[in-house]
Amino acid sequence: MSTEVIAKRWGKPNVFRNDREPMFGKGLVMAEGSEWVHHRHVIAPLFSPLNLKAMVSIMVDSTKQMIDRWITQIDSGNPEMDVEREIVATAGEIIAKTSCGMKDENARKIGEKLHTLQMKLFKTTRYVGVPYIKCIEMKKTLETKKLGKEIDKLLLYVIETRKESKVKQQGREDLLDLLLQENQVDGKYGKILTTKQLVDECKTFFIGGHETTALAISWTLMLLAMHKDWQNQLRDEIREVVGDKDVDINVLAGLKKVMLVLLI
């Protein structure tokens, strides 16, 4: 094994990888060594600025719908809402559309099942590695395996349907389109990643793509609620830079203070 590949061993314990397999499978998050290098080589080009730029409109549309719901709820005399839940749901919808071009119903099903699976797995994190814990926690073991298989089945259907149709979603290329293109050799699928590996990477997109982002935005909103001076500064910048224009990647680049708040 080359020095470069050895360097890509992140020290992920087998007990942890086995415990999280229903959620991540053997995708990039759980891969090690040459397997990690192989997966990253296939996936990294998907997240080029050019590809992500093409998906901004989807993100903007979903965010506008969320804000419209908030306005409607406030106007109806019910100003209290679970902001974190709303943001997590919207982030899940965005990642479902940008990663796999899913319709709302399928996206909701997969999102709910992944969230349930995540809660069941993380609830017993302190027991990971305890000998025979899967036998002791048999109910949890069976439930997580069942959920993992249900999620795999839903994603497999999406992938196989896309392979057969070869139709781009509304004229756009989502991450699954790009991944399938990367996964073709001489016009045949499965030469680089197997179908099961494709499913695992789609799960990785879901978990890694929306949970961390949603929680970061939720915390940011909470901190802004505590510091109204920063609220005012950001509003002023948005009025000045965005004004009545549609939000796109070029406009976002001009929001220096907003970027600063999101990154610190």
Short mmCIF file of C-alpha atoms in Angstrom, two decimals:
data_model
loop_
_atom_site.label_atom_id
_atom_site.label_comp_id
_atom_site.label_asym_id
_atom_site.label_seq_id
_atom_site.Cartn_x
_atom_site.Cartn_y
_atom_site.Cartn_z
CA MET A 1 0.00 0.00 0.00
CA SER A 2 1.38 3.42 -0.94
CA THR A 3 2.35 6.05 1.61
CA GLU A 4 -0.42 8.31 0.27
CA VAL A 5 -3.10 5.68 0.88
CA ILE A 6 -1.77 4.84 4.34
CA ALA A 7 -2.01 8.54 5.15
CA LYS A 8 -5.73 8.41 4.36
CA ARG A 9 -6.45 6.05 7.23
CA TRP A 10 -8.36 8.25 9.66
CA GLY A 11 -8.47 5.74 12.49
CA LYS A 12 -12.20 5.02 12.30
CA PRO A 13 -12.74 2.07 14.65
CA ASN A 14 -14.40 -0.97 13.14
CA VAL A 15 -16.88 -1.11 16.02
CA PHE A 16 -18.02 2.43 15.21
CA ARG A 17 -18.20 1.73 11.49
CA ASN A 18 -20.26 -1.41 12.08
CA ASP A 19 -22.63 0.39 14.44
CA ARG A 20 -23.25 3.21 11.95
CA GLU A 21 -23.51 0.98 8.89
CA PRO A 22 -27.34 1.17 8.64
CA MET A 23 -27.04 4.96 8.30
CA PHE A 24 -23.87 5.46 6.24
CA GLY A 25 -23.24 2.01 4.77
CA LYS A 26 -19.71 1.93 3.41
CA GLY A 27 -19.80 5.39 1.89
CA LEU A 28 -17.18 8.11 2.10
CA VAL A 29 -17.82 8.88 5.78
CA MET A 30 -17.00 5.33 6.85
CA ALA A 31 -14.37 4.47 4.22
CA GLU A 32 -10.67 4.13 4.99
CA GLY A 33 -7.42 3.89 3.05
CA SER A 34 -7.62 3.03 -0.64
CA GLU A 35 -11.41 2.73 -0.42
CA TRP A 36 -11.63 6.31 0.89
CA VAL A 37 -9.31 7.55 -1.87
CA HIS A 38 -11.43 5.76 -4.49
CA HIS A 39 -14.73 7.20 -3.25
CA ARG A 40 -13.35 10.70 -2.85
CA HIS A 41 -11.87 10.62 -6.35
CA VAL A 42 -15.34 9.93 -7.74
CA ILE A 43 -17.30 12.32 -5.51
CA ALA A 44 -15.08 15.40 -5.13
CA PRO A 45 -15.64 16.72 -8.70
CA LEU A 46 -19.40 16.83 -8.05
CA PHE A 47 -18.94 19.70 -5.61
CA SER A 48 -17.12 22.05 -7.94
CA PRO A 49 -18.22 25.71 -7.72
CA LEU A 50 -19.74 25.45 -11.20
CA ASN A 51 -21.97 22.51 -10.25
CA LEU A 52 -23.05 24.08 -6.96
CA LYS A 53 -23.74 27.40 -8.66
CA ALA A 54 -26.33 25.71 -10.87
CA MET A 55 -28.24 24.57 -7.76
CA VAL A 56 -28.59 27.96 -6.06
CA SER A 57 -32.04 28.59 -7.55
CA ILE A 58 -33.38 25.39 -5.94
CA MET A 59 -32.04 26.49 -2.57
CA VAL A 60 -33.54 29.95 -2.96
CA ASP A 61 -36.97 28.60 -3.98
CA SER A 62 -37.21 26.24 -1.00
CA THR A 63 -36.05 28.94 1.41
CA LYS A 64 -38.63 31.39 0.05
CA GLN A 65 -41.36 28.80 0.58
CA MET A 66 -40.24 28.36 4.19
CA ILE A 67 -40.25 32.11 4.82
CA ASP A 68 -43.70 32.41 3.22
CA ARG A 69 -44.97 29.75 5.65
CA TRP A 70 -43.54 31.75 8.54
CA ILE A 71 -45.20 34.95 7.34
CA THR A 72 -48.55 33.19 6.94
CA GLN A 73 -48.29 31.72 10.43
CA ILE A 74 -47.38 35.06 12.00
CA ASP A 75 -50.17 36.87 10.13
CA SER A 76 -52.64 34.28 11.42
CA GLY A 77 -51.85 35.36 14.98
CA ASN A 78 -49.59 32.45 15.87
CA PRO A 79 -46.07 33.90 16.07
CA GLU A 80 -44.51 30.94 17.90
CA MET A 81 -42.89 28.21 15.81
CA ASP A 82 -40.22 25.55 16.03
CA VAL A 83 -37.59 27.29 13.92
CA GLU A 84 -35.06 24.47 14.17
CA ARG A 85 -37.56 21.89 12.93
CA GLU A 86 -38.54 24.17 10.04
CA ILE A 87 -34.93 24.72 9.02
CA VAL A 88 -34.03 21.03 9.30
CA ALA A 89 -37.05 20.13 7.15
CA THR A 90 -36.21 22.77 4.55
CA ALA A 91 -32.55 21.77 4.46
CA GLY A 92 -33.64 18.16 3.96
CA GLU A 93 -35.92 19.20 1.11
CA ILE A 94 -33.09 21.16 -0.52
CA ILE A 95 -30.58 18.33 -0.27
CA ALA A 96 -33.17 15.87 -1.60
CA LYS A 97 -33.80 18.02 -4.65
CA THR A 98 -30.19 18.98 -5.31
CA SER A 99 -28.73 15.54 -4.64
CA CYS A 100 -31.31 13.21 -6.14
CA GLY A 101 -33.95 15.42 -7.74
CA MET A 102 -36.57 13.85 -5.49
CA LYS A 103 -40.15 14.92 -5.27
CA ASP A 104 -41.37 16.20 -1.92
CA GLU A 105 -43.06 12.94 -0.88
CA ASN A 106 -40.02 10.72 -1.41
CA ALA A 107 -37.74 13.33 0.12
CA ARG A 108 -39.95 13.52 3.19
CA LYS A 109 -40.05 9.74 3.60
CA ILE A 110 -36.30 9.34 3.36
CA GLY A 111 -35.67 12.37 5.56
CA GLU A 112 -38.00 11.10 8.29
CA LYS A 113 -36.55 7.60 8.22
CA LEU A 114 -32.97 8.88 8.33
CA HIS A 115 -33.82 11.18 11.23
CA THR A 116 -35.45 8.30 13.14
CA LEU A 117 -32.45 6.09 12.40
CA GLN A 118 -30.06 8.79 13.53
CA MET A 119 -31.89 9.25 16.84
CA LYS A 120 -31.90 5.51 17.53
CA LEU A 121 -28.20 5.14 16.78
CA PHE A 122 -26.99 8.24 18.60
CA LYS A 123 -29.12 7.51 21.66
CA THR A 124 -26.79 4.65 22.57
CA THR A 125 -23.47 6.11 21.40
CA ARG A 126 -21.87 5.50 24.79
CA TYR A 127 -22.38 1.76 24.32
CA VAL A 128 -20.53 1.56 20.99
CA GLY A 129 -17.77 -1.02 21.28
CA VAL A 130 -19.19 -2.75 24.34
CA PRO A 131 -18.87 -6.52 23.73
CA TYR A 132 -22.10 -8.21 22.66
CA ILE A 133 -24.01 -4.91 22.89
CA LYS A 134 -25.90 -5.74 19.69
CA CYS A 135 -27.21 -8.86 21.38
CA ILE A 136 -28.09 -6.98 24.55
CA GLU A 137 -29.75 -4.15 22.61
CA MET A 138 -31.43 -6.57 20.21
CA LYS A 139 -34.55 -4.43 19.71
CA LYS A 140 -32.48 -1.42 18.69
CA THR A 141 -30.27 -3.56 16.45
CA LEU A 142 -33.25 -5.00 14.59
CA GLU A 143 -35.00 -1.63 14.30
CA THR A 144 -31.94 0.12 12.88
CA LYS A 145 -31.29 -2.68 10.39
CA LYS A 146 -34.92 -2.54 9.27
CA LEU A 147 -34.80 1.24 8.85
CA GLY A 148 -31.51 1.01 6.99
CA LYS A 149 -32.98 -1.50 4.53
CA GLU A 150 -36.10 0.65 4.00
CA ILE A 151 -33.95 3.70 3.24
CA ASP A 152 -31.76 1.65 0.89
CA LYS A 153 -34.86 0.44 -0.94
CA LEU A 154 -36.20 3.97 -1.45
CA LEU A 155 -32.85 5.27 -2.69
CA LEU A 156 -32.30 2.22 -4.89
CA TYR A 157 -35.62 2.90 -6.59
CA VAL A 158 -34.58 6.51 -7.26
CA ILE A 159 -31.21 5.44 -8.67
CA GLU A 160 -32.55 2.65 -10.87
CA THR A 161 -35.34 4.88 -12.17
CA ARG A 162 -32.80 7.55 -13.06
CA LYS A 163 -30.58 5.05 -14.84
CA GLU A 164 -33.49 3.83 -16.93
CA SER A 165 -34.96 7.22 -17.76
CA LYS A 166 -31.70 9.14 -18.23
CA VAL A 167 -33.88 12.25 -18.02
CA LYS A 168 -32.51 15.29 -16.25
CA GLN A 169 -34.78 16.84 -13.65
CA GLN A 170 -36.40 19.97 -15.09
CA GLY A 171 -33.40 20.53 -17.35
CA ARG A 172 -31.02 20.64 -14.39
CA GLU A 173 -28.31 18.22 -13.38
CA ASP A 174 -28.45 17.19 -9.74
CA LEU A 175 -25.70 15.41 -7.83
CA LEU A 176 -27.10 11.98 -8.71
CA ASP A 177 -26.98 12.83 -12.43
CA LEU A 178 -23.38 13.93 -12.06
CA LEU A 179 -22.49 10.90 -9.96
CA LEU A 180 -23.99 8.53 -12.54
CA GLN A 181 -22.05 10.29 -15.28
CA GLU A 182 -18.85 9.88 -13.28
CA ASN A 183 -19.79 6.24 -12.72
CA GLN A 184 -19.95 5.32 -16.41
CA VAL A 185 -17.15 3.65 -18.32
CA ASP A 186 -17.77 2.97 -22.00
CA GLY A 187 -21.42 3.83 -21.48
CA LYS A 188 -21.93 1.20 -18.78
CA TYR A 189 -22.89 1.86 -15.17
CA GLY A 190 -21.26 0.38 -12.09
CA LYS A 191 -17.67 0.30 -13.28
CA ILE A 192 -16.45 2.77 -10.67
CA LEU A 193 -18.99 2.47 -7.83
CA THR A 194 -21.43 -0.39 -7.38
CA THR A 195 -25.14 0.34 -7.04
CA LYS A 196 -24.91 -0.34 -3.29
CA GLN A 197 -22.06 2.16 -3.02
CA LEU A 198 -24.16 4.71 -4.90
CA VAL A 199 -26.94 4.18 -2.37
CA ASP A 200 -24.48 4.67 0.50
CA GLU A 201 -23.18 7.91 -1.01
CA CYS A 202 -26.73 9.21 -1.42
CA LYS A 203 -27.29 8.57 2.29
CA THR A 204 -24.06 10.44 3.01
CA PHE A 205 -25.32 13.39 0.94
CA PHE A 206 -28.50 13.44 3.01
CA ILE A 207 -26.95 13.21 6.46
CA GLY A 208 -23.86 15.30 5.83
CA GLY A 209 -25.62 17.73 3.56
CA HIS A 210 -28.51 18.95 5.64
CA GLU A 211 -28.09 18.18 9.34
CA THR A 212 -24.92 20.18 9.99
CA THR A 213 -26.04 23.10 7.83
CA ALA A 214 -29.48 23.25 9.43
CA LEU A 215 -28.09 23.21 12.97
CA ALA A 216 -25.51 25.88 12.12
CA ILE A 217 -28.23 28.15 10.72
CA SER A 218 -30.46 27.52 13.75
CA TRP A 219 -27.67 28.53 16.12
CA THR A 220 -26.89 31.57 13.99
CA LEU A 221 -30.50 32.75 14.17
CA MET A 222 -30.53 32.26 17.94
CA LEU A 223 -27.34 34.32 18.33
CA LEU A 224 -28.71 37.03 16.04
CA ALA A 225 -31.84 37.16 18.20
CA MET A 226 -29.56 37.89 21.16
CA HIS A 227 -27.56 40.57 19.32
CA LYS A 228 -29.94 42.97 17.61
CA ASP A 229 -27.14 45.30 16.57
CA TRP A 230 -25.86 42.57 14.25
CA GLN A 231 -29.38 41.97 12.99
CA ASN A 232 -29.58 45.60 11.94
CA GLN A 233 -26.16 45.53 10.27
CA LEU A 234 -27.07 42.44 8.25
CA ARG A 235 -30.45 43.87 7.22
CA ASP A 236 -28.79 47.07 6.05
CA GLU A 237 -26.23 45.12 4.03
CA ILE A 238 -28.92 42.93 2.43
CA ARG A 239 -30.99 45.99 1.49
CA GLU A 240 -27.93 47.64 -0.02
CA VAL A 241 -26.52 44.63 -1.90
CA VAL A 242 -29.64 42.66 -2.83
CA GLY A 243 -32.34 45.30 -2.97
CA ASP A 244 -35.07 44.12 -5.35
CA LYS A 245 -32.79 41.78 -7.30
CA ASP A 246 -33.21 38.02 -7.37
CA VAL A 247 -30.77 36.21 -5.12
CA ASP A 248 -28.08 34.32 -7.03
CA ILE A 249 -24.49 33.24 -6.46
CA ASN A 250 -23.11 36.58 -7.65
CA VAL A 251 -25.32 38.54 -5.27
CA LEU A 252 -24.37 36.30 -2.35
CA ALA A 253 -20.70 37.02 -2.96
CA GLY A 254 -21.35 40.66 -2.10
CA LEU A 255 -22.79 39.93 1.34
CA LYS A 256 -19.53 40.24 3.26
CA LYS A 257 -21.00 40.63 6.74
CA VAL A 258 -23.48 37.81 6.21
CA MET A 259 -20.63 35.52 5.16
CA LEU A 260 -18.63 36.62 8.18
CA VAL A 261 -21.47 35.77 10.57
CA LEU A 262 -22.04 32.36 8.97
CA LEU A 263 -18.37 31.42 9.02
CA ILE A 264 -17.36 32.46 12.54
#
